Phi, psi and omega in degrees: 000338183297329186298329189285354179280346175247126192288330178295323178291302203295318180287357177233039162282140185296161174286348179287316184292312178304314182298306182297332173293317183303312182299320191285326186294318173289353170261006168097007184292117176307319180292321185284324169310311180292318175305318179302314180297314179299327165310302195297318177290324181290334187250319173064029178241012175258150180298128179069033192294330184296319186292320180294322181295324191287318184292317175304312175305326180292319176303314183292316182303316179302326177285358174104003181274105187304326188286337186302323180301311193292318170298326171299317174300318191293323187290315194290325185298318191268007173072026188263003171236335187198202175282146182299130187226092173303315188293316180293323180293325176291316182307312187286325172301306174306320179294308171303308183307306193300330183271002173103002185307133171290313182298315169303324176298308168325294178293343181284316185301313193290327171295330186280328187281320185260344181084039186266162170064044171069005180271134182290132180294131180203081191288346170292318173292335169298322184280328178289323177297313176297318175297334177284317174311301182300330178296347189218011174215153168251028187279120182291345168302346185266340167297318178303307179296331172292324171306309174316296190294320174289333169305320182291317197258339183239257184203174189291319183282340174293325190284327196308317184293333169273355166277327172302316189290313180301323192291319175289334169284002169085020168283105194294321173309342186276340188297327183295314183288337182275326173300326174295324188282333175274325181270348186225154183275176182304345181263359186070025169265133182309118180251320186214095181282336175291321174299313187299315191276338169299314176287324174308310175325303176298324173289325173298318179303324181267017175068026181278110187306319179295322172300314176306322178287323174291319182292320177301304183301319173301309178311319185293318176297325180293322183306319178290329181283346184274144188287148182294352182281334177277072183291328185278338178282322178294326177296310178310308175305309186299318177294328174297307171313301173294335163299313177291321172310302186302316178304312173307303176311322165298336185270004173091013184262109190292329177308315187302307192295308187308300188299315175306311170315309188292318182296323179268351172282316189255354174073035177282166183067029177068018177292151175282145173301146186211089190284331187279320159315308184298322182300301180312326178278323176304308175298334160300310176301312181300320180306334171262032181064032182273103183302327182290321184293331174290326184287332167278338168299302180315301181306321189278333174292314176313303183288356180055046180270346179226346188230154178300162180298318184298307185286324171306325175295308180305315186289329178294318193293318170293326175303300183316306181298309186296328182279337181291324185288343183260014170097005183274119180300317170304325169285338172289305173318297184310304169329297178290335176284333173289326177287327172285343169276002174099013173251172185054036183284343175277016170252018196306315184284325172302311195285321179290322179287322185240339183255335175294312168318320182278316170304328166286325177300318182290339176094354192062019174295143175262146167293142164302118179294142179281134185250104187284344173309322190280347176273111185245023172104347165283094207239128167271110192310322190235033182279000000 
């Protein structure tokens, strides 16, 4: 079951493995019901995947799978079952954590590391929690999370040994972070590009989506360095860039979908602008909880790039509430301001309880919008 803590592992399951899980779930096996729900959540490409996953999680919970309640809590947090309810999600998560759920522990660590679910960002507390887990568990996933915590509390080079240790124990998520720790210094300036790229190449062979994404971004910088007369070489490199990004996006990496959206929205790498294709990629990334994708879709809808003013306003408001759930402060502000203007009234309890207090603390000040026009693809992936 521990392997299922890794979404990369889930997305690389073979058809035979998935079919076996589905067959056992259809027979009522609680563990298989839980695993099938995780497959649905990892891919999010079936009709009514939210309802189907929830039904399976309830069966798994009834069958004694303690991790099921933690995943239900996570879905509630993001409003994937109903209106987002941080308080209910936290209550369920705490309950599951007390029972020893490793999924609850994972979500708790992420909440502390990134300030999610109304939790105050506290990487020191996350590190202490992880050390307590490691004192009583041999789950190698905690090595990876210890690396993440140390990178935030100390520095990148200090985290490297933990990323390496996680990688040695087969934690697929660790390879891109280990590549970064090898290739960059503590100021995130490139120090050893050959070593960095070599590790990324190994990750690409293992079908790791983040490695494919980072490789594509390196290739993008190389594309711009090539002179225009190297037309055939640039065309081949662009094909590799798009292949890596599309593969990573297909594996559920929202960052890849976001960048593909930017490519077609801004016409990067000398491609023609294609707003419909850009929107499709942003929508794909938003499906995987990307606040940045919701931000860009919001801006496109407000600007009327693809929709009428009336339709665009409705779409923008939905992007705002969903983006706020994904942690976007820009979308949180847009949500509250839409509510004050008399829209999004169906989400009144959620907005009043969770978003207006934050909006008030922020003073209603607007974030500076990113100007993607200035980014032509000459990208340092970790700057």
